[in-house]
Coordinates of C-alpha atoms in Angstrom, one line a residue:
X24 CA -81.0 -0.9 -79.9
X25 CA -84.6 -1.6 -79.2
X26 CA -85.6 -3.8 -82.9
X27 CA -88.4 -5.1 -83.9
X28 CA -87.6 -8.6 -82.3
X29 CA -87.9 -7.1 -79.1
X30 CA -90.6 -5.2 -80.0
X31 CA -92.6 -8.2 -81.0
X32 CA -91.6 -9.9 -78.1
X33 CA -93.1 -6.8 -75.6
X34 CA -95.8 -6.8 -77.6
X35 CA -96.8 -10.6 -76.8
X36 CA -96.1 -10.0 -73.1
X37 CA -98.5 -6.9 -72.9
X38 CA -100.8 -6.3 -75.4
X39 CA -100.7 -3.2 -77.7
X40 CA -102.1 -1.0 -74.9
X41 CA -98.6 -1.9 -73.2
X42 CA -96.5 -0.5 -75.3
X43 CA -95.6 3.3 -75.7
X44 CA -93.9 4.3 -79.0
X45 CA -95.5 8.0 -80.2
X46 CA -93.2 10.7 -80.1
X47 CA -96.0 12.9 -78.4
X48 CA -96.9 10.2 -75.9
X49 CA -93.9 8.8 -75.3
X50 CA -93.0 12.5 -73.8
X51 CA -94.7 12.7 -70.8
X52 CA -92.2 9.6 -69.9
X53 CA -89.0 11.0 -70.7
X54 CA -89.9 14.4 -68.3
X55 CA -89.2 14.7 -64.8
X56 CA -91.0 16.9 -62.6
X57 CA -88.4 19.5 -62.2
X58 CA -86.1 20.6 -65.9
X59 CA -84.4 17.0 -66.2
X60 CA -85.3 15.6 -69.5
X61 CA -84.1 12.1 -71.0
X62 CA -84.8 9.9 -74.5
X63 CA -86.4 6.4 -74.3
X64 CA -86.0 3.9 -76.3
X65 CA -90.1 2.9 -75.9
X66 CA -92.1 2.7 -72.6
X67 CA -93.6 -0.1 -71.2
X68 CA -96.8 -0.3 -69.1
X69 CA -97.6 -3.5 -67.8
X70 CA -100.8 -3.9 -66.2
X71 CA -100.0 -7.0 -63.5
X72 CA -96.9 -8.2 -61.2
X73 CA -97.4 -11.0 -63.6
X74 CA -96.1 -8.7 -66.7
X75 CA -93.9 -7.1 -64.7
X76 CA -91.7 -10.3 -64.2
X77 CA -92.1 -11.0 -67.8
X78 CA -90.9 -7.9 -68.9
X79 CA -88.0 -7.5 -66.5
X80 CA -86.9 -11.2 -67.4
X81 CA -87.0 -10.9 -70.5
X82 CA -84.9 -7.4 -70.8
X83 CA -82.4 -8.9 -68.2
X84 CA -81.4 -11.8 -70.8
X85 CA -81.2 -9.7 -73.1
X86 CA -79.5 -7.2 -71.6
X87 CA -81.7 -4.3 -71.9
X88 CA -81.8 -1.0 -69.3
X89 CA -84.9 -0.8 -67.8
X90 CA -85.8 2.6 -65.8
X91 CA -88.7 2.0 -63.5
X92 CA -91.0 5.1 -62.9
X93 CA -94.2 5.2 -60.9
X94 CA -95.6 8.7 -60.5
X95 CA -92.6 10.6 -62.2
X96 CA -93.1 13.5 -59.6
X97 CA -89.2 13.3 -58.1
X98 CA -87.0 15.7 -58.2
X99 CA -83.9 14.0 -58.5
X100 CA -83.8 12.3 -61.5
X101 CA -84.5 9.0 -60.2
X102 CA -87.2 7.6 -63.3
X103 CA -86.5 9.2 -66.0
X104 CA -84.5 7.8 -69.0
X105 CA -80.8 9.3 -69.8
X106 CA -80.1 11.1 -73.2
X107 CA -78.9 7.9 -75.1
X108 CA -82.2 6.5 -76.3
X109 CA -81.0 3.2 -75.3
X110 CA -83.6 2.7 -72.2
X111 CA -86.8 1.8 -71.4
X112 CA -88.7 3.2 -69.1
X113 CA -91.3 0.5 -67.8
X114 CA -94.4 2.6 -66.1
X115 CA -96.3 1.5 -63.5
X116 CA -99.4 3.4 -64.0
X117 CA -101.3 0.8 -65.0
X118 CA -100.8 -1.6 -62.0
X119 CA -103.5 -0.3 -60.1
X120 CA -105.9 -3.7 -60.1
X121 CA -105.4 -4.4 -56.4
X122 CA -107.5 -2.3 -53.6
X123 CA -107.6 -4.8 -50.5
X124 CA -108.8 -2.6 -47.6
X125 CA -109.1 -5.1 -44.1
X126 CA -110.7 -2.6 -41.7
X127 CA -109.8 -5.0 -38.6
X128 CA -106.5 -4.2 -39.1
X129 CA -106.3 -0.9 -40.2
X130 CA -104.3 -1.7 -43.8
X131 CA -104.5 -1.6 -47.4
X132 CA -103.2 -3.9 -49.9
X133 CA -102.9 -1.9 -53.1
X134 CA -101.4 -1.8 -56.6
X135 CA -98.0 0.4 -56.9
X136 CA -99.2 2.6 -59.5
X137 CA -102.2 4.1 -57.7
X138 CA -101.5 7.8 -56.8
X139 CA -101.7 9.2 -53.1
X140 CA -104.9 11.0 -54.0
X141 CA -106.5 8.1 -55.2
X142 CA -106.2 5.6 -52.0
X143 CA -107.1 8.8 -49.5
X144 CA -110.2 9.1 -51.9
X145 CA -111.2 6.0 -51.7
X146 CA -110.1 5.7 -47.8
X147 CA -112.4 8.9 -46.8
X148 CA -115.4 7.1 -46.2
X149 CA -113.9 4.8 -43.4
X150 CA -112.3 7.7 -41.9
X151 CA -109.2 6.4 -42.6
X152 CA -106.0 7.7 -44.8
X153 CA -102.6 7.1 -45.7
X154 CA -100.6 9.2 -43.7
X155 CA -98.1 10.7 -45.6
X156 CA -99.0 14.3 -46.5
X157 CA -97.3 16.1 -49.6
X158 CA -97.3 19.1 -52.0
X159 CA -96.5 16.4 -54.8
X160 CA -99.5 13.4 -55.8
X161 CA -97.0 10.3 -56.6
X162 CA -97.8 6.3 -56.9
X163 CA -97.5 4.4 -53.6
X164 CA -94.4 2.0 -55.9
X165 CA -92.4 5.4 -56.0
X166 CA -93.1 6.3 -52.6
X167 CA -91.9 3.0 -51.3
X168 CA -88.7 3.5 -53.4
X169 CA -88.0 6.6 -52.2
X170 CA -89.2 6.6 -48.5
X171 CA -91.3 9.9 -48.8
X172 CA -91.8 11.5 -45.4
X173 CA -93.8 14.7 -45.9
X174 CA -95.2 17.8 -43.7
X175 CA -96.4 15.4 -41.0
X176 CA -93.5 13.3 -40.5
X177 CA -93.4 14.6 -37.1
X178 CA -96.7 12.6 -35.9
X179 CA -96.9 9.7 -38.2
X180 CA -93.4 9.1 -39.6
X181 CA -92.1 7.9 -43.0
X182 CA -93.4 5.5 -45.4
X183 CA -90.5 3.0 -44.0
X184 CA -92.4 2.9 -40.4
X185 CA -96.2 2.8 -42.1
X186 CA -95.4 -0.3 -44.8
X187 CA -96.1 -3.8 -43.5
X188 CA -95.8 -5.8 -46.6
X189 CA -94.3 -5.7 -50.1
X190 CA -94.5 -7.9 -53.6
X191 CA -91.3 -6.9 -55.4
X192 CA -89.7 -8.0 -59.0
X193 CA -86.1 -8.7 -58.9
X194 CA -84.4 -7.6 -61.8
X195 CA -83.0 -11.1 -62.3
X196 CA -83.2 -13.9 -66.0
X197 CA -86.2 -15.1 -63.9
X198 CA -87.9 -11.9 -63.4
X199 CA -88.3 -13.6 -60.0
X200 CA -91.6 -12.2 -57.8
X201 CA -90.8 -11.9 -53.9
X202 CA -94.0 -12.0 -51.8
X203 CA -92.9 -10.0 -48.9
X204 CA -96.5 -8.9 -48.5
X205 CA -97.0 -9.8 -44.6
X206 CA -99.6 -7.4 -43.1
X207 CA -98.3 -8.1 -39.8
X208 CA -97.3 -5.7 -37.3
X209 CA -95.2 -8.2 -35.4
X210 CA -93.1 -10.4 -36.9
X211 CA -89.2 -11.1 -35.8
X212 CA -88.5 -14.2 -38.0
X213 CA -85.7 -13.3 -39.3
X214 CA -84.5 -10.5 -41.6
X215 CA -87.0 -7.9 -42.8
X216 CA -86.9 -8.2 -46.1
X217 CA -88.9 -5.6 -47.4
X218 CA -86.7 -2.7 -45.4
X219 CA -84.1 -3.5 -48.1
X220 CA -86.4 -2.3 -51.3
X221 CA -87.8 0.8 -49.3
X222 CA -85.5 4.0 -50.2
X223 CA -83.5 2.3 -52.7
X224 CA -84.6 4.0 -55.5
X225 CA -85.7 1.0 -57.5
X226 CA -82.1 -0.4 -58.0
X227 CA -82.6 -3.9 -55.8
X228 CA -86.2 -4.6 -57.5
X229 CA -89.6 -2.9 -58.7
X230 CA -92.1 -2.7 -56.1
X231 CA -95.7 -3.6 -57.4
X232 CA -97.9 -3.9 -54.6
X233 CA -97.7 -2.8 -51.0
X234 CA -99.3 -3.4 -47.8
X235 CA -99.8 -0.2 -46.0
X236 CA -100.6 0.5 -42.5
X237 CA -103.6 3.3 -42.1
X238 CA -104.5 6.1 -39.9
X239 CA -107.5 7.7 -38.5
X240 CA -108.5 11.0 -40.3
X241 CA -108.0 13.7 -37.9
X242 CA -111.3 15.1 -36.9
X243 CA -110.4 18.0 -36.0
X244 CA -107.7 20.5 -36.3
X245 CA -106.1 24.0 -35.4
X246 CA -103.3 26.0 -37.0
X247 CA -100.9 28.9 -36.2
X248 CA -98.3 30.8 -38.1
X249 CA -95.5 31.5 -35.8
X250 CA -93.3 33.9 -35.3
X251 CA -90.1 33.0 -33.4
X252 CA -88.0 35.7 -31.7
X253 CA -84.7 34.7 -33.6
X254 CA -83.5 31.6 -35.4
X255 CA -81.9 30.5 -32.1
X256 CA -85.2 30.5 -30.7
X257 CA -86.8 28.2 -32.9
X258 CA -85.9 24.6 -31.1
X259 CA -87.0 26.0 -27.9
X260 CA -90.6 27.1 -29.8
X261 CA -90.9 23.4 -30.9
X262 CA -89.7 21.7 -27.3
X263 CA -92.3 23.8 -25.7
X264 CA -94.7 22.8 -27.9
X265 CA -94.3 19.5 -27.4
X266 CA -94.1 19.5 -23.7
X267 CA -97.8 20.8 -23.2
X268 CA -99.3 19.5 -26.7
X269 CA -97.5 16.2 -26.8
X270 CA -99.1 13.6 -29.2
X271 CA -101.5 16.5 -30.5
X272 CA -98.6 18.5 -32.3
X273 CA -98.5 16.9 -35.8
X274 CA -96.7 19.3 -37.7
X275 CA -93.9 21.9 -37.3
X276 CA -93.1 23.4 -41.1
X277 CA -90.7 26.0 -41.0
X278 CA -90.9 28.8 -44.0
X279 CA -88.5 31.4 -45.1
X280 CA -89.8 35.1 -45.6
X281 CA -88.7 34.6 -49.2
X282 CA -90.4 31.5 -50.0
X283 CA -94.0 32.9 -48.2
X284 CA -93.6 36.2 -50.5
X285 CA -92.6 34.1 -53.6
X286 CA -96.1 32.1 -53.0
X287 CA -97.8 34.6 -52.3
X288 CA -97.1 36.6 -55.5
X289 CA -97.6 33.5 -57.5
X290 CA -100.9 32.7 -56.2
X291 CA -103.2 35.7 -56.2
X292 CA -105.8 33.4 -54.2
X293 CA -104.0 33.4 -51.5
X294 CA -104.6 35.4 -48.0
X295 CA -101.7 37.0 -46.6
X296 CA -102.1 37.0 -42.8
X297 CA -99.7 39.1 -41.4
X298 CA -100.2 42.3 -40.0
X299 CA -99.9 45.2 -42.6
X300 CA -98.9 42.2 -45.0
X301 CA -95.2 42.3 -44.1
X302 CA -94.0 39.0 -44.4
X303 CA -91.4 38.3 -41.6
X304 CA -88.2 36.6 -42.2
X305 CA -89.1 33.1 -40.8
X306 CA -92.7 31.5 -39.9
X307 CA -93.8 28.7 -38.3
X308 CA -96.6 26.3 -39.3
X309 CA -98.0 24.6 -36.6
X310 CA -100.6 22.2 -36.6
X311 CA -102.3 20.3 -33.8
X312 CA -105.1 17.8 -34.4
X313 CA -107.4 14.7 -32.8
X314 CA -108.8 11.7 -34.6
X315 CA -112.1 12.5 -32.9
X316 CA -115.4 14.6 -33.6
X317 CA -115.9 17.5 -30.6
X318 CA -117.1 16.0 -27.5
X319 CA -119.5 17.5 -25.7
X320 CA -117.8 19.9 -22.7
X321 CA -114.5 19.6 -24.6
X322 CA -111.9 22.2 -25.2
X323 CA -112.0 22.8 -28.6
X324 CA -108.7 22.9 -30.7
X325 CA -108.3 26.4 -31.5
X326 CA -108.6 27.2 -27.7
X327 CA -106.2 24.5 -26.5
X328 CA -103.8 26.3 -29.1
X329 CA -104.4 29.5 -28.2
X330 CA -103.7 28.8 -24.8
X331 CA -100.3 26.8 -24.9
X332 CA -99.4 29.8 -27.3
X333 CA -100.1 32.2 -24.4
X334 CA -98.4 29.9 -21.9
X335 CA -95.3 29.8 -24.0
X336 CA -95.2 33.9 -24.8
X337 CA -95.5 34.3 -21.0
X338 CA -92.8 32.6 -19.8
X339 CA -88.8 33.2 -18.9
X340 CA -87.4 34.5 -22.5
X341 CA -90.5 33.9 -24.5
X342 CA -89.3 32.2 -28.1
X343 CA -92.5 33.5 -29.8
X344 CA -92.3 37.1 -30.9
X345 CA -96.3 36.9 -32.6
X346 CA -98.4 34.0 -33.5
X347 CA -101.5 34.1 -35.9
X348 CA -104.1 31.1 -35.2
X349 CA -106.2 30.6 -38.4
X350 CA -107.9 28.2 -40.7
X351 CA -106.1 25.1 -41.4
X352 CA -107.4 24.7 -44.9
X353 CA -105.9 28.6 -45.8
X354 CA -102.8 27.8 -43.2
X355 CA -102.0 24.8 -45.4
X356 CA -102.6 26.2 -48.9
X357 CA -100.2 28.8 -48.1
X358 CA -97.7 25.8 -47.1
X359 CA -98.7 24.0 -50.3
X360 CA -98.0 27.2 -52.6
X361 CA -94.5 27.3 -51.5
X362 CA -92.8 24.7 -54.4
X363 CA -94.9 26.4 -57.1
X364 CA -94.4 29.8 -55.9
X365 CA -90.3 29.6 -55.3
X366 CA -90.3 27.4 -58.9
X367 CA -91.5 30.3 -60.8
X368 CA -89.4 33.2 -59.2
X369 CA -86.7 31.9 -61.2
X370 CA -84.0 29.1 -62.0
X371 CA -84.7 26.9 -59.2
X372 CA -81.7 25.1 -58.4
X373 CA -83.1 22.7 -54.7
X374 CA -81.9 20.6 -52.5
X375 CA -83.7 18.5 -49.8
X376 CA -81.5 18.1 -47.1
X377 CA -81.4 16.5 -43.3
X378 CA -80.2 17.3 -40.3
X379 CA -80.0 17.0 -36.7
X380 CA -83.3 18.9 -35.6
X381 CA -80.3 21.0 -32.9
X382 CA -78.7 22.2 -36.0
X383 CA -80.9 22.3 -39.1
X384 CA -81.6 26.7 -38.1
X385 CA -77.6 26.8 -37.4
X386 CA -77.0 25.5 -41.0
X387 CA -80.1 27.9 -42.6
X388 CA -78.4 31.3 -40.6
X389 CA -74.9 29.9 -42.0
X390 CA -76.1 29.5 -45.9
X391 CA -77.2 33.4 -45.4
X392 CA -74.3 34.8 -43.8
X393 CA -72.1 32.9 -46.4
X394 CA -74.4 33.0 -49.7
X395 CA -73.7 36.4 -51.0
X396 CA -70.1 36.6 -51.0
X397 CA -70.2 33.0 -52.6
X398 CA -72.9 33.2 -54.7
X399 CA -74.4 36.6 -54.8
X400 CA -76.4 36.1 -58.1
X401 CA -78.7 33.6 -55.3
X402 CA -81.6 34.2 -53.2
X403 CA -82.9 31.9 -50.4
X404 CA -86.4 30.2 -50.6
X405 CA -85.7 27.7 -47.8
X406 CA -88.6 25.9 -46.1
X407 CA -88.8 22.3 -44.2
X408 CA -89.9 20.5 -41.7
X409 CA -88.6 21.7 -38.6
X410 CA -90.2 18.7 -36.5
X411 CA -87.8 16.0 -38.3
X412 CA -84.6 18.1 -38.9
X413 CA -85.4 18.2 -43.1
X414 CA -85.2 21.5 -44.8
X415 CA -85.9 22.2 -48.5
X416 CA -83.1 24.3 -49.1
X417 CA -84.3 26.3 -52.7
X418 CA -81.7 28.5 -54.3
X419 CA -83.3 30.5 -57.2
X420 CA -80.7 32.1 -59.7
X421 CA -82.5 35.0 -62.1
X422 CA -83.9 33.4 -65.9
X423 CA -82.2 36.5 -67.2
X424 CA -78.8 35.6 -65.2
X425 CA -76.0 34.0 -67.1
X426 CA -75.2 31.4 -64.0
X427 CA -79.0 30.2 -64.7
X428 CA -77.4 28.0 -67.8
X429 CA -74.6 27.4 -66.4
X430 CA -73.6 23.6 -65.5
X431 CA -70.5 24.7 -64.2
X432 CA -72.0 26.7 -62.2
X433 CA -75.0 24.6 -60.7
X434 CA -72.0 22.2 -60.1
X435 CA -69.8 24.4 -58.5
X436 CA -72.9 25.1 -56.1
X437 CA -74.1 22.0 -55.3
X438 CA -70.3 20.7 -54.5
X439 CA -70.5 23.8 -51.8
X440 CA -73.6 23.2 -50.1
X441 CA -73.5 19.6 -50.0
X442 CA -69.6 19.9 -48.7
X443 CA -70.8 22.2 -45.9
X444 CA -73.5 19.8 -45.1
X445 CA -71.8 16.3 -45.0
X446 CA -68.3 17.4 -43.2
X447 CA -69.6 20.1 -41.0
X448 CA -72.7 19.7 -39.8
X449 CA -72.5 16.1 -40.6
X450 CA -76.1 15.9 -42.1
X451 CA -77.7 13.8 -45.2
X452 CA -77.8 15.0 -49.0
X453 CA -81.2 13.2 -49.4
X454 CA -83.5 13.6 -47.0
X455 CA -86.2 12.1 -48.4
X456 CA -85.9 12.5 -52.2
X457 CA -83.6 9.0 -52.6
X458 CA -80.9 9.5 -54.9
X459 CA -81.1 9.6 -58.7
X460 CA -78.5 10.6 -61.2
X461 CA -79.1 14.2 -59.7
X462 CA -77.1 13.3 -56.8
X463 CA -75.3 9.9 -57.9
X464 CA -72.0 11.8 -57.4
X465 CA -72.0 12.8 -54.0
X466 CA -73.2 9.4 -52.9
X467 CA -69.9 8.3 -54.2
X468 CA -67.9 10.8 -52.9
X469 CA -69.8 10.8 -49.5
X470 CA -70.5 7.3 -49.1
X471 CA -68.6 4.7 -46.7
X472 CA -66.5 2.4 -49.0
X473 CA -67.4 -0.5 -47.1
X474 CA -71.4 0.8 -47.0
X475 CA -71.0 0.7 -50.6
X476 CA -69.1 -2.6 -51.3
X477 CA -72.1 -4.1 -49.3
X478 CA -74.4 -2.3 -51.1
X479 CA -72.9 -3.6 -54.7
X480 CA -73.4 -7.3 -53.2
X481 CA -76.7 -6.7 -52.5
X482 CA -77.5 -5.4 -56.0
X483 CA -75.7 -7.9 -57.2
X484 CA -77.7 -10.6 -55.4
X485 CA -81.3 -8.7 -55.9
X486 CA -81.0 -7.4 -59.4
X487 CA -78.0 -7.9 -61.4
X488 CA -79.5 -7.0 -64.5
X489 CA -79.8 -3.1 -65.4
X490 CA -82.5 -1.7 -63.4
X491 CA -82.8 2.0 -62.1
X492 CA -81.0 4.8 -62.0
X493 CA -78.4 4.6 -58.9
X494 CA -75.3 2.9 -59.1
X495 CA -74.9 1.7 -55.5
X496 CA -71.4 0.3 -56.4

């Protein structure tokens, strides 16, 4: 129980703006992005690394759960509370003080509980940006935790590869603060530290500040929807690709027929480009760009695309069956409508998923043959990034479907795909979505013993006290 003691005590350490206690308020806390919904004891929104420590000491002596949450957009249950009432989730979206932009060397110190949008806003008028691209606006703190990748993975990589530097909490009696904030490209020392609090989820310490490396804005840029010949022909399409476009190709986002349609009907605003507005079973969004403005002389974009597209459709067993080269701004809000669209189209039960980029359209043409006579009541929304080997893999059961409320049935699911992932294709549960208590289970039953007997020393080491969601032991 959360009494007045400690009350007082969070109170001293904060300020009344830190605390969270209204029922109403207090709810936007306790919801995740996607159905999961928890009970907190109070939130807590500290405004400094400073607090931070204090608060996390102070709950670790005294034995009190703390759930840290940044931008609350994940999709695993990762930071929000459980149903006991006995946690606190402490908030970092008031840690936003520090904005240290150093243009020399292309990075940004900044607070964890600034949002994506923000620091690319702020960015846009050095023609620089953080280069991870979602549908989703998080807080840098949760995309450290979770090691976001994103539709442009395939150019720029994962937040893991573009962080330099961190300043994390351990959830120690000290509250102790670890400057691991570096902003050094190079630096073989030792051990690097900061690799061990990126994709953890939160469990080994709360990230509160991060140095980030930057990137250009692209300057130009040309899209395509295309159309392979078959599922088989998909990894040719993308080797071709980039053979002749080669640091140029920055995305390759592949998108079911289903989950084009199911955007498409949920956003009237949207264009549908195909011919006669049939949407075919499986498009291709690629995307090449340059970090310059159009040079005199210079082949624009859109020509250079069409002309590798024509190259590829001409030669020995053509992988493209039809290509449509169109805006980028329309090309991507179609891309971008695909969550909301598939979300409302039903119970949407998802799973984000990795796999070698060889097998990832193996294991989509295997969940269709076998679905139906599994799971019939399920349709397919799948989508991904092809470039990396990811796939979003969104089953949508009807609302007016009893399976839709049925836990037994999620579980039953889940334990299915996962099972055919892991042992057969021998691919990853979490691509890029971290854990949570969504899929705590299958990171037991998946998980080396010896991985995770390491991984309990290190949380013992780190954070001892209660902190996150996972249990890594």
């Amino acid at each position: 129980m959360i009494d007045r003691a400690h009350k007082q005590a969070f109170l001293q350490i904060l300020g009344e703006k830190g605390l969270v206690e209204d029922e109403h308020d207090i709810a936007t806390y306790e919801t995740g992005a996607r159905y999961d919904r928890g009970k907190a004891a109070l939130v807590l929104r500290p405004r400094t690394t400073q607090e931070v420590s204090a608060v996390v000491a102070y709950c670790v002596r005294n034995g009190i759960a703390l759930v840290p949450q940044s931008g609350n957009t994940g999709l695993v249950s990762g930071s929000t509370p459980d149903a006991s009432g006995n946690e606190i989730v402490l908030s970092l979206d008031r840690v936003t003080q520090t904005f240290e932009l150093d243009l020399d060397n292309r990075s940004l110190k900044a607070g964890a509980g600034l949002r994506l949008s923000e620091v690319n806003r702020r960015l846009e008028e050095h023609g620089l940006f953080f280069p991870i691209d979602l549908g989703a606006d998080p807080c840098l703190g949760g995309m450290v935790a979770t090691n976001t990748g994103g539709s442009r993975f395939l150019r720029y990589g994962d937040v893991r590869r573009n962080t330099l530097g961190l300043t994390v909490v351990l959830g120690d009696e000290n509250g102790t603060v670890l400057e691991l904030s570096s902003d050094l490209r190079k630096n073989n020392t030792g051990v690097d530290w900061k690799q061990l609090f990126i994709g953890t989820s939160g469990a080994f310490g709360i990230v509160t500040e991060c140095v980030l490396n930057l990137e250009k804005t692209p300057r130009q840029a040309a899209t395509a929807l295309l159309v392979p010949q078959s599922a088989a022909h998909v990894m040719p399409l993308l080797r071709a690709m980039e053979d002749k476009l080669g640091v140029y190709l920055s995305a390759f986002e592949g998108m079911s027929g289903n989950a084009v349609a199911a955007a498409l009907d949920h956003v009237p605003s949207l264009r549908n480009p195909f011919q006669g507005g049939i949407v075919p079973s499986y498009v291709i969004l690629a995307e090449i760009s340059r970090t310059w403005a159009p040079r005199e002389g210079e082949q624009g974009l859109d020509a250079v695309l069409e002309n590798v597209l024509a190259e590829i459709w001409e030669s020995e067993e053509a992988p493209l069956a039809d290509a449509f080269v169109g805006p980028a701004h329309e090309t991507w809000a179609l891309r971008h409508a695909l969550s909301e669209g598939v979300k409302h189209s039903g119970k949407l039960i998802a799973f984000d998923l990795s796999f070698r980029r060889g097998q990832i359209m193996a294991f989509c043409e295997r969940m269709k043959a076998e679905m139906p006579s599994h799971f019939p009541e399920v349709t397919i929304c799948d989508f991904g990034h092809i470039g990396d080997g990811g796939v979003h893999l969104n089953l949508v059961v009807p609302k007016d479907c009893a399976a839709a409320s049925d836990a037994d049935y999620e579980r039953r699911l889940r334990d299915w795909v996962f099972r055919i992932t892991v042992e057969e294709f021998g691919g990853s549960f979490s691509a890029e979505h971290a854990i949570g208590r969504k899929n705590q289970a299958y990171y037991d039953l998946y998980t080396n013993p010896e991985i995770k007997r390491l991984a309990q020393g290190l949380k013992a080491i780190t954070s001892p006290g209660r902190l996150g969601t996972v249990r890594f032991g």
